[in-house]
Amino acid sequence: MDKIWVGMLISGLIALVLTLIVILSRDKIYLPKLFQSFIDIQINSIAILLSFSIAVITVLVTSDSNNIIQLRKEHVDTNKSKRNNIKITLFNLLMINITYNIVVEVFYFLFLIIQIFLQYLVCDNLIIILLATNIFFLSHILIVLLESVREIYLVFWPNK
């Protein structure tokens, strides 16, 4: 199973559990206020994560480290490269993962901005669905970002 699908499965389970908690405590919380606060926090958080991801790409592209030079030379066999007969370097694979994360972060950021206006037009049941979707996106972004940071850390780890 691909890492992305495993990450999506874990994100889905996190979203499901947290949404069930919200549904079970629905009579104790004021859902629109919770949703508004969550959106406000998420817009700031995703903007910071997006900036971090772009900074990581900048560091990788501008780095003259021997490890980065080696990454640009080493090829890797992936399922996609085998299907398309394309040789992908480890550097390209790392850039693809980080670029994927940036695309998801931008999509989620735009989705959050739309929700600022949408929250006044929808009922509580739809707010719960939007909340579950937001939790899914947030956990997926964090899982992919942690994986990318782990890969970058291993790249710059000194080989002794």
Tab-separated table of N, CA and C in Angstrom:
chain	number	residue	atom	x	y	z
A	1	MET	N	0.850	-1.179	0.000
A	1	MET	CA	0.000	0.000	0.000
A	1	MET	C	0.893	1.239	0.000
A	2	ASP	N	0.575	2.217	-0.840
A	2	ASP	CA	1.359	3.449	-0.911
A	2	ASP	C	1.319	4.202	0.401
A	3	LYS	N	2.384	4.962	0.657
A	3	LYS	CA	2.453	5.772	1.877
A	3	LYS	C	1.323	6.796	1.920
A	4	ILE	N	0.991	7.356	0.771
A	4	ILE	CA	-0.065	8.379	0.742
A	4	ILE	C	-1.401	7.775	1.154
A	5	TRP	N	-1.695	6.567	0.692
A	5	TRP	CA	-2.967	5.935	1.051
A	5	TRP	C	-3.008	5.590	2.530
A	6	VAL	N	-1.880	5.174	3.079
A	6	VAL	CA	-1.817	4.892	4.515
A	6	VAL	C	-2.040	6.184	5.292
A	7	GLY	N	-1.393	7.267	4.835
A	7	GLY	CA	-1.591	8.568	5.473
A	7	GLY	C	-3.037	9.033	5.393
A	8	MET	N	-3.665	8.795	4.245
A	8	MET	CA	-5.074	9.180	4.102
A	8	MET	C	-5.975	8.337	5.001
A	9	LEU	N	-5.647	7.067	5.134
A	9	LEU	CA	-6.425	6.193	6.015
A	9	LEU	C	-6.306	6.651	7.466
A	10	ILE	N	-5.089	6.959	7.892
A	10	ILE	CA	-4.889	7.452	9.255
A	10	ILE	C	-5.608	8.783	9.450
A	11	SER	N	-5.515	9.674	8.462
A	11	SER	CA	-6.206	10.967	8.541
A	11	SER	C	-7.716	10.779	8.629
A	12	GLY	N	-8.235	9.836	7.852
A	12	GLY	CA	-9.669	9.556	7.899
A	12	GLY	C	-10.117	9.036	9.251
A	13	LEU	N	-9.305	8.171	9.840
A	13	LEU	CA	-9.638	7.648	11.174
A	13	LEU	C	-9.597	8.745	12.233
A	14	ILE	N	-8.605	9.622	12.155
A	14	ILE	CA	-8.529	10.748	13.091
A	14	ILE	C	-9.753	11.641	12.939
A	15	ALA	N	-10.103	11.954	11.689
A	15	ALA	CA	-11.270	12.802	11.440
A	15	ALA	C	-12.549	12.138	11.947
A	16	LEU	N	-12.678	10.834	11.738
A	16	LEU	CA	-13.862	10.103	12.187
A	16	LEU	C	-13.998	10.136	13.710
A	17	VAL	N	-12.908	9.857	14.400
A	17	VAL	CA	-12.947	9.833	15.869
A	17	VAL	C	-13.281	11.216	16.425
A	18	LEU	N	-12.612	12.247	15.929
A	18	LEU	CA	-12.867	13.599	16.444
A	18	LEU	C	-14.278	14.087	16.092
A	19	THR	N	-14.762	13.695	14.929
A	19	THR	CA	-16.130	14.074	14.550
A	19	THR	C	-17.148	13.366	15.428
A	20	LEU	N	-16.905	12.109	15.746
A	20	LEU	CA	-17.806	11.395	16.661
A	20	LEU	C	-17.828	12.051	18.035
A	21	ILE	N	-16.679	12.524	18.494
A	21	ILE	CA	-16.627	13.234	19.777
A	21	ILE	C	-17.470	14.504	19.711
A	22	VAL	N	-17.372	15.238	18.604
A	22	VAL	CA	-18.175	16.455	18.446
A	22	VAL	C	-19.659	16.112	18.402
A	23	ILE	N	-20.021	15.064	17.687
A	23	ILE	CA	-21.434	14.674	17.587
A	23	ILE	C	-21.976	14.256	18.952
A	24	LEU	N	-21.188	13.490	19.698
A	24	LEU	CA	-21.656	13.029	21.006
A	24	LEU	C	-21.758	14.162	22.034
A	25	SER	N	-20.937	15.184	21.890
A	25	SER	CA	-21.002	16.306	22.833
A	25	SER	C	-21.699	17.511	22.220
A	26	ARG	N	-22.513	17.272	21.242
A	26	ARG	CA	-23.181	18.340	20.488
A	26	ARG	C	-24.075	19.218	21.358
A	27	ASP	N	-24.709	18.644	22.348
A	27	ASP	CA	-25.604	19.432	23.188
A	27	ASP	C	-24.838	20.283	24.206
A	28	LYS	N	-23.544	20.026	24.373
A	28	LYS	CA	-22.742	20.769	25.337
A	28	LYS	C	-21.922	21.886	24.708
A	29	ILE	N	-21.836	21.913	23.388
A	29	ILE	CA	-21.044	22.937	22.718
A	29	ILE	C	-21.914	23.730	21.763
A	30	TYR	N	-21.476	24.958	21.494
A	30	TYR	CA	-22.148	25.781	20.502
A	30	TYR	C	-21.364	25.621	19.205
A	31	LEU	N	-21.914	24.837	18.295
A	31	LEU	CA	-21.212	24.398	17.099
A	31	LEU	C	-20.722	25.548	16.209
A	32	PRO	N	-21.543	26.558	15.900
A	32	PRO	CA	-21.035	27.641	15.045
A	32	PRO	C	-19.824	28.365	15.642
A	33	LYS	N	-19.823	28.565	16.948
A	33	LYS	CA	-18.692	29.234	17.607
A	33	LYS	C	-17.441	28.358	17.528
A	34	LEU	N	-17.587	27.054	17.779
A	34	LEU	CA	-16.466	26.120	17.668
A	34	LEU	C	-15.903	26.124	16.257
A	35	PHE	N	-16.793	26.087	15.276
A	35	PHE	CA	-16.378	26.049	13.881
A	35	PHE	C	-15.645	27.336	13.505
A	36	GLN	N	-16.170	28.475	13.923
A	36	GLN	CA	-15.539	29.763	13.616
A	36	GLN	C	-14.137	29.837	14.221
A	37	SER	N	-14.005	29.422	15.460
A	37	SER	CA	-12.693	29.432	16.116
A	37	SER	C	-11.717	28.492	15.412
A	38	PHE	N	-12.210	27.336	15.031
A	38	PHE	CA	-11.370	26.353	14.350
A	38	PHE	C	-10.883	26.897	13.012
A	39	ILE	N	-11.766	27.541	12.263
A	39	ILE	CA	-11.396	28.117	10.968
A	39	ILE	C	-10.338	29.206	11.157
A	40	ASP	N	-10.542	30.071	12.137
A	40	ASP	CA	-9.583	31.153	12.388
A	40	ASP	C	-8.186	30.604	12.689
A	41	ILE	N	-8.134	29.594	13.531
A	41	ILE	CA	-6.837	28.990	13.883
A	41	ILE	C	-6.215	28.313	12.665
A	42	GLN	N	-7.044	27.627	11.879
A	42	GLN	CA	-6.523	26.876	10.742
A	42	GLN	C	-5.959	27.774	9.656
A	43	ILE	N	-6.568	28.916	9.423
A	43	ILE	CA	-6.059	29.821	8.390
A	43	ILE	C	-4.639	30.263	8.750
A	44	ASN	N	-4.428	30.632	10.004
A	44	ASN	CA	-3.089	31.029	10.425
A	44	ASN	C	-2.114	29.855	10.380
A	45	SER	N	-2.550	28.699	10.829
A	45	SER	CA	-1.677	27.521	10.859
A	45	SER	C	-1.267	27.078	9.461
A	46	ILE	N	-2.202	27.034	8.557
A	46	ILE	CA	-1.889	26.588	7.189
A	46	ILE	C	-1.001	27.599	6.485
A	47	ALA	N	-1.197	28.877	6.762
A	47	ALA	CA	-0.308	29.887	6.174
A	47	ALA	C	1.130	29.674	6.646
A	48	ILE	N	1.308	29.338	7.909
A	48	ILE	CA	2.651	29.069	8.439
A	48	ILE	C	3.224	27.792	7.828
A	49	LEU	N	2.419	26.734	7.751
A	49	LEU	CA	2.898	25.481	7.160
A	49	LEU	C	3.246	25.652	5.682
A	50	LEU	N	2.453	26.440	4.982
A	50	LEU	CA	2.720	26.714	3.566
A	50	LEU	C	4.045	27.456	3.410
A	51	SER	N	4.279	28.424	4.265
A	51	SER	CA	5.552	29.155	4.232
A	51	SER	C	6.721	28.216	4.525
A	52	PHE	N	6.546	27.324	5.482
A	52	PHE	CA	7.589	26.355	5.819
A	52	PHE	C	7.879	25.439	4.623
A	53	SER	N	6.850	24.958	3.972
A	53	SER	CA	7.045	24.053	2.835
A	53	SER	C	7.763	24.748	1.685
A	54	ILE	N	7.411	25.991	1.437
A	54	ILE	CA	8.090	26.745	0.377
A	54	ILE	C	9.545	26.995	0.763
A	55	ALA	N	9.800	27.251	2.040
A	55	ALA	CA	11.178	27.446	2.501
A	55	ALA	C	11.987	26.168	2.333
A	56	VAL	N	11.377	25.014	2.574
A	56	VAL	CA	12.080	23.741	2.403
A	56	VAL	C	12.480	23.558	0.944
A	57	ILE	N	11.580	23.862	0.026
A	57	ILE	CA	11.916	23.748	-1.399
A	57	ILE	C	13.046	24.702	-1.755
A	58	THR	N	12.999	25.907	-1.218
A	58	THR	CA	14.053	26.880	-1.482
A	58	THR	C	15.398	26.373	-0.982
A	59	VAL	N	15.427	25.802	0.207
A	59	VAL	CA	16.680	25.267	0.756
A	59	VAL	C	17.194	24.127	-0.112
A	60	LEU	N	16.313	23.244	-0.528
A	60	LEU	CA	16.747	22.105	-1.338
A	60	LEU	C	17.264	22.540	-2.708
A	61	VAL	N	16.577	23.479	-3.329
A	61	VAL	CA	16.965	23.902	-4.671
A	61	VAL	C	18.279	24.680	-4.650
A	62	THR	N	18.499	25.477	-3.620
A	62	THR	CA	19.690	26.320	-3.579
A	62	THR	C	20.865	25.678	-2.861
A	63	SER	N	20.688	24.501	-2.299
A	63	SER	CA	21.756	23.864	-1.526
A	63	SER	C	22.826	23.269	-2.436
A	64	ASP	N	24.084	23.483	-2.028
A	64	ASP	CA	25.216	22.874	-2.735
A	64	ASP	C	25.857	21.776	-1.890
A	65	SER	N	25.096	21.246	-0.965
A	65	SER	CA	25.593	20.202	-0.085
A	65	SER	C	25.932	18.952	-0.898
A	66	ASN	N	26.951	18.250	-0.433
A	66	ASN	CA	27.320	16.996	-1.101
A	66	ASN	C	26.179	15.992	-1.075
A	67	ASN	N	25.394	16.001	0.005
A	67	ASN	CA	24.254	15.085	0.097
A	67	ASN	C	23.208	15.392	-0.969
A	68	ILE	N	22.950	16.660	-1.212
A	68	ILE	CA	21.970	17.052	-2.248
A	68	ILE	C	22.507	16.690	-3.631
A	69	ILE	N	23.780	16.927	-3.859
A	69	ILE	CA	24.388	16.562	-5.149
A	69	ILE	C	24.272	15.055	-5.379
A	70	GLN	N	24.499	14.293	-4.319
A	70	GLN	CA	24.363	12.828	-4.418
A	70	GLN	C	22.912	12.438	-4.693
A	71	LEU	N	21.974	13.138	-4.060
A	71	LEU	CA	20.554	12.851	-4.287
A	71	LEU	C	20.161	13.082	-5.735
A	72	ARG	N	20.750	14.079	-6.339
A	72	ARG	CA	20.428	14.397	-7.738
A	72	ARG	C	20.965	13.345	-8.703
A	73	LYS	N	21.908	12.547	-8.235
A	73	LYS	CA	22.511	11.521	-9.092
A	73	LYS	C	21.862	10.152	-8.922
A	74	GLU	N	21.393	9.861	-7.713
A	74	GLU	CA	20.838	8.534	-7.422
A	74	GLU	C	19.422	8.387	-7.957
A	75	HIS	N	19.199	7.315	-8.684
A	75	HIS	CA	17.865	7.039	-9.203
A	75	HIS	C	17.141	6.074	-8.282
A	76	VAL	N	15.832	6.163	-8.310
A	76	VAL	CA	15.017	5.320	-7.455
A	76	VAL	C	13.953	4.647	-8.316
A	77	ASP	N	13.605	3.427	-7.945
A	77	ASP	CA	12.532	2.709	-8.631
A	77	ASP	C	11.257	2.854	-7.819
A	78	THR	N	10.264	3.483	-8.396
A	78	THR	CA	8.951	3.575	-7.770
A	78	THR	C	7.932	2.943	-8.688
A	79	ASN	N	6.741	2.730	-8.184
A	79	ASN	CA	5.685	2.157	-9.017
A	79	ASN	C	5.389	3.053	-10.211
A	80	LYS	N	5.367	4.359	-9.979
A	80	LYS	CA	5.060	5.287	-11.074
A	80	LYS	C	6.165	5.295	-12.119
A	81	SER	N	7.417	5.268	-11.669
A	81	SER	CA	8.517	5.303	-12.634
A	81	SER	C	8.570	4.011	-13.445
A	82	LYS	N	8.184	2.889	-12.852
A	82	LYS	CA	8.172	1.618	-13.588
A	82	LYS	C	7.064	1.608	-14.644
A	83	ARG	N	5.912	2.190	-14.298
A	83	ARG	CA	4.804	2.210	-15.254
A	83	ARG	C	5.102	3.116	-16.441
A	84	ASN	N	5.736	4.258	-16.185
A	84	ASN	CA	5.965	5.245	-17.234
A	84	ASN	C	7.369	5.178	-17.825
A	85	ASN	N	8.176	4.232	-17.372
A	85	ASN	CA	9.564	4.099	-17.830
A	85	ASN	C	10.341	5.406	-17.680
A	86	ILE	N	10.155	6.071	-16.555
A	86	ILE	CA	10.835	7.324	-16.265
A	86	ILE	C	11.808	7.069	-15.118
A	87	LYS	N	13.022	7.574	-15.284
A	87	LYS	CA	13.991	7.462	-14.204
A	87	LYS	C	13.874	8.711	-13.328
A	88	ILE	N	13.551	8.476	-12.063
A	88	ILE	CA	13.372	9.567	-11.107
A	88	ILE	C	14.520	9.507	-10.111
A	89	THR	N	15.133	10.657	-9.862
A	89	THR	CA	16.187	10.698	-8.856
A	89	THR	C	15.547	10.851	-7.478
A	90	LEU	N	16.335	10.570	-6.458
A	90	LEU	CA	15.845	10.749	-5.091
A	90	LEU	C	15.494	12.213	-4.834
A	91	PHE	N	16.265	13.115	-5.430
A	91	PHE	CA	15.990	14.538	-5.299
A	91	PHE	C	14.619	14.867	-5.891
A	92	ASN	N	14.345	14.334	-7.090
A	92	ASN	CA	13.041	14.560	-7.734
A	92	ASN	C	11.904	14.007	-6.889
A	93	LEU	N	12.117	12.829	-6.317
A	93	LEU	CA	11.084	12.218	-5.482
A	93	LEU	C	10.787	13.078	-4.257
A	94	LEU	N	11.834	13.604	-3.637
A	94	LEU	CA	11.658	14.490	-2.488
A	94	LEU	C	10.927	15.767	-2.899
A	95	MET	N	11.288	16.324	-4.034
A	95	MET	CA	10.622	17.541	-4.526
A	95	MET	C	9.158	17.266	-4.880
A	96	ILE	N	8.880	16.100	-5.424
A	96	ILE	CA	7.500	15.739	-5.751
A	96	ILE	C	6.662	15.658	-4.477
A	97	ASN	N	7.208	15.031	-3.425
A	97	ASN	CA	6.472	14.926	-2.158
A	97	ASN	C	6.197	16.291	-1.538
A	98	ILE	N	7.193	17.158	-1.558
A	98	ILE	CA	7.005	18.489	-0.968
A	98	ILE	C	6.053	19.321	-1.821
A	99	THR	N	6.163	19.209	-3.132
A	99	THR	CA	5.245	19.935	-4.023
A	99	THR	C	3.813	19.450	-3.838
A	100	TYR	N	3.637	18.139	-3.674
A	100	TYR	CA	2.304	17.600	-3.389
A	100	TYR	C	1.736	18.235	-2.119
A	101	ASN	N	2.573	18.337	-1.095
A	101	ASN	CA	2.130	18.932	0.160
A	101	ASN	C	1.737	20.390	-0.039
A	102	ILE	N	2.495	21.130	-0.832
A	102	ILE	CA	2.176	22.541	-1.088
A	102	ILE	C	0.847	22.658	-1.820
A	103	VAL	N	0.633	21.804	-2.804
A	103	VAL	CA	-0.635	21.843	-3.554
A	103	VAL	C	-1.819	21.569	-2.620
A	104	VAL	N	-1.684	20.565	-1.758
A	104	VAL	CA	-2.757	20.242	-0.809
A	104	VAL	C	-2.962	21.405	0.163
A	105	GLU	N	-1.874	22.017	0.634
A	105	GLU	CA	-1.986	23.143	1.561
A	105	GLU	C	-2.687	24.328	0.904
A	106	VAL	N	-2.363	24.638	-0.339
A	106	VAL	CA	-3.011	25.752	-1.041
A	106	VAL	C	-4.494	25.454	-1.236
A	107	PHE	N	-4.810	24.223	-1.668
A	107	PHE	CA	-6.209	23.838	-1.836
A	107	PHE	C	-6.977	23.976	-0.526
A	108	TYR	N	-6.375	23.484	0.553
A	108	TYR	CA	-7.027	23.553	1.865
A	108	TYR	C	-7.175	24.997	2.331
A	109	PHE	N	-6.167	25.818	2.081
A	109	PHE	CA	-6.231	27.237	2.449
A	109	PHE	C	-7.405	27.919	1.738
A	110	LEU	N	-7.551	27.667	0.445
A	110	LEU	CA	-8.676	28.241	-0.311
A	110	LEU	C	-10.012	27.696	0.192
A	111	PHE	N	-10.035	26.410	0.526
A	111	PHE	CA	-11.239	25.786	1.075
A	111	PHE	C	-11.629	26.447	2.399
A	112	LEU	N	-10.645	26.779	3.225
A	112	LEU	CA	-10.910	27.465	4.494
A	112	LEU	C	-11.484	28.861	4.273
A	113	ILE	N	-10.932	29.562	3.298
A	113	ILE	CA	-11.447	30.913	3.008
A	113	ILE	C	-12.890	30.846	2.539
A	114	ILE	N	-13.228	29.875	1.725
A	114	ILE	CA	-14.614	29.701	1.282
A	114	ILE	C	-15.519	29.403	2.477
A	115	GLN	N	-15.015	28.628	3.423
A	115	GLN	CA	-15.816	28.254	4.590
A	115	GLN	C	-16.129	29.446	5.502
A	116	ILE	N	-15.303	30.477	5.459
A	116	ILE	CA	-15.594	31.673	6.254
A	116	ILE	C	-16.974	32.200	5.895
A	117	PHE	N	-17.279	32.224	4.622
A	117	PHE	CA	-18.565	32.736	4.153
A	117	PHE	C	-19.651	31.662	4.169
A	118	LEU	N	-19.246	30.439	3.900
A	118	LEU	CA	-20.192	29.336	3.815
A	118	LEU	C	-20.827	28.998	5.158
A	119	GLN	N	-20.105	29.226	6.247
A	119	GLN	CA	-20.600	28.833	7.565
A	119	GLN	C	-21.891	29.544	7.959
A	120	TYR	N	-22.162	30.698	7.389
A	120	TYR	CA	-23.376	31.435	7.719
A	120	TYR	C	-24.586	30.961	6.921
A	121	LEU	N	-24.334	30.104	5.926
A	121	LEU	CA	-25.406	29.662	5.046
A	121	LEU	C	-25.838	28.216	5.261
A	122	VAL	N	-25.125	27.489	6.112
A	122	VAL	CA	-25.387	26.062	6.236
A	122	VAL	C	-25.910	25.704	7.622
A	123	CYS	N	-26.501	24.525	7.698
A	123	CYS	CA	-27.048	24.035	8.974
A	123	CYS	C	-25.953	23.344	9.792
A	124	ASP	N	-26.291	22.975	11.020
A	124	ASP	CA	-25.319	22.349	11.918
A	124	ASP	C	-24.788	21.018	11.394
A	125	ASN	N	-25.624	20.252	10.723
A	125	ASN	CA	-25.167	18.961	10.185
A	125	ASN	C	-24.080	19.150	9.127
A	126	LEU	N	-24.250	20.163	8.294
A	126	LEU	CA	-23.233	20.434	7.285
A	126	LEU	C	-21.965	21.008	7.919
A	127	ILE	N	-22.109	21.750	9.002
A	127	ILE	CA	-20.939	22.249	9.726
A	127	ILE	C	-20.131	21.074	10.269
A	128	ILE	N	-20.803	20.044	10.757
A	128	ILE	CA	-20.097	18.855	11.257
A	128	ILE	C	-19.344	18.168	10.118
A	129	ILE	N	-19.955	18.094	8.943
A	129	ILE	CA	-19.285	17.494	7.786
A	129	ILE	C	-18.072	18.333	7.383
A	130	LEU	N	-18.222	19.649	7.383
A	130	LEU	CA	-17.094	20.526	7.065
A	130	LEU	C	-15.987	20.399	8.106
A	131	LEU	N	-16.366	20.277	9.353
A	131	LEU	CA	-15.391	20.105	10.432
A	131	LEU	C	-14.609	18.800	10.250
A	132	ALA	N	-15.310	17.734	9.900
A	132	ALA	CA	-14.641	16.445	9.644
A	132	ALA	C	-13.700	16.552	8.454
A	133	THR	N	-14.130	17.242	7.419
A	133	THR	CA	-13.282	17.439	6.237
A	133	THR	C	-12.035	18.236	6.602
A	134	ASN	N	-12.213	19.272	7.414
A	134	ASN	CA	-11.072	20.083	7.839
A	134	ASN	C	-10.077	19.270	8.664
A	135	ILE	N	-10.594	18.450	9.565
A	135	ILE	CA	-9.718	17.616	10.394
A	135	ILE	C	-8.959	16.623	9.515
A	136	PHE	N	-9.646	16.066	8.505
A	136	PHE	CA	-8.985	15.151	7.580
A	136	PHE	C	-7.840	15.849	6.853
A	137	PHE	N	-8.125	17.020	6.275
A	137	PHE	CA	-7.085	17.750	5.542
A	137	PHE	C	-5.922	18.127	6.455
A	138	LEU	N	-6.228	18.622	7.631
A	138	LEU	CA	-5.176	19.032	8.555
A	138	LEU	C	-4.290	17.860	8.951
A	139	SER	N	-4.884	16.742	9.315
A	139	SER	CA	-4.075	15.590	9.718
A	139	SER	C	-3.291	15.032	8.532
A	140	HIS	N	-3.870	15.040	7.340
A	140	HIS	CA	-3.158	14.562	6.154
A	140	HIS	C	-1.953	15.457	5.848
A	141	ILE	N	-2.155	16.762	5.912
A	141	ILE	CA	-1.057	17.699	5.667
A	141	ILE	C	0.060	17.486	6.679
A	142	LEU	N	-0.302	17.322	7.940
A	142	LEU	CA	0.719	17.128	8.973
A	142	LEU	C	1.475	15.818	8.789
A	143	ILE	N	0.784	14.754	8.414
A	143	ILE	CA	1.445	13.462	8.200
A	143	ILE	C	2.421	13.538	7.030
A	144	VAL	N	1.990	14.133	5.923
A	144	VAL	CA	2.871	14.251	4.756
A	144	VAL	C	4.043	15.179	5.061
A	145	LEU	N	3.776	16.251	5.789
A	145	LEU	CA	4.847	17.180	6.147
A	145	LEU	C	5.870	16.521	7.069
A	146	LEU	N	5.403	15.759	8.038
A	146	LEU	CA	6.329	15.047	8.926
A	146	LEU	C	7.171	14.040	8.159
A	147	GLU	N	6.560	13.376	7.205
A	147	GLU	CA	7.308	12.433	6.379
A	147	GLU	C	8.367	13.162	5.561
A	148	SER	N	8.027	14.309	5.004
A	148	SER	CA	8.991	15.090	4.223
A	148	SER	C	10.133	15.595	5.096
A	149	VAL	N	9.811	16.061	6.284
A	149	VAL	CA	10.848	16.536	7.204
A	149	VAL	C	11.773	15.383	7.595
A	150	ARG	N	11.210	14.209	7.813
A	150	ARG	CA	12.026	13.032	8.125
A	150	ARG	C	12.978	12.725	6.974
A	151	GLU	N	12.475	12.781	5.751
A	151	GLU	CA	13.316	12.510	4.590
A	151	GLU	C	14.425	13.546	4.454
A	152	ILE	N	14.101	14.804	4.687
A	152	ILE	CA	15.108	15.865	4.596
A	152	ILE	C	16.155	15.697	5.694
A	153	TYR	N	15.714	15.353	6.882
A	153	TYR	CA	16.636	15.126	7.988
A	153	TYR	C	17.603	13.999	7.656
A	154	LEU	N	17.096	12.936	7.071
A	154	LEU	CA	17.961	11.818	6.701
A	154	LEU	C	18.930	12.190	5.577
A	155	VAL	N	18.512	13.115	4.712
A	155	VAL	CA	19.396	13.571	3.639
A	155	VAL	C	20.604	14.312	4.216
A	156	PHE	N	20.354	15.171	5.197
A	156	PHE	CA	21.428	15.974	5.742
A	156	PHE	C	22.152	15.290	6.906
A	157	TRP	N	21.740	14.095	7.263
A	157	TRP	CA	22.412	13.351	8.336
A	157	TRP	C	23.802	12.990	7.847
A	158	PRO	N	24.816	13.293	8.630
A	158	PRO	CA	26.181	12.993	8.182
A	158	PRO	C	26.420	11.489	8.079
A	159	ASN	N	26.993	11.075	6.978
A	159	ASN	CA	27.333	9.658	6.787
A	159	ASN	C	28.694	9.401	7.398
A	160	LYS	N	28.722	8.648	8.488
A	160	LYS	CA	30.002	8.372	9.147
A	160	LYS	C	30.318	6.903	9.099
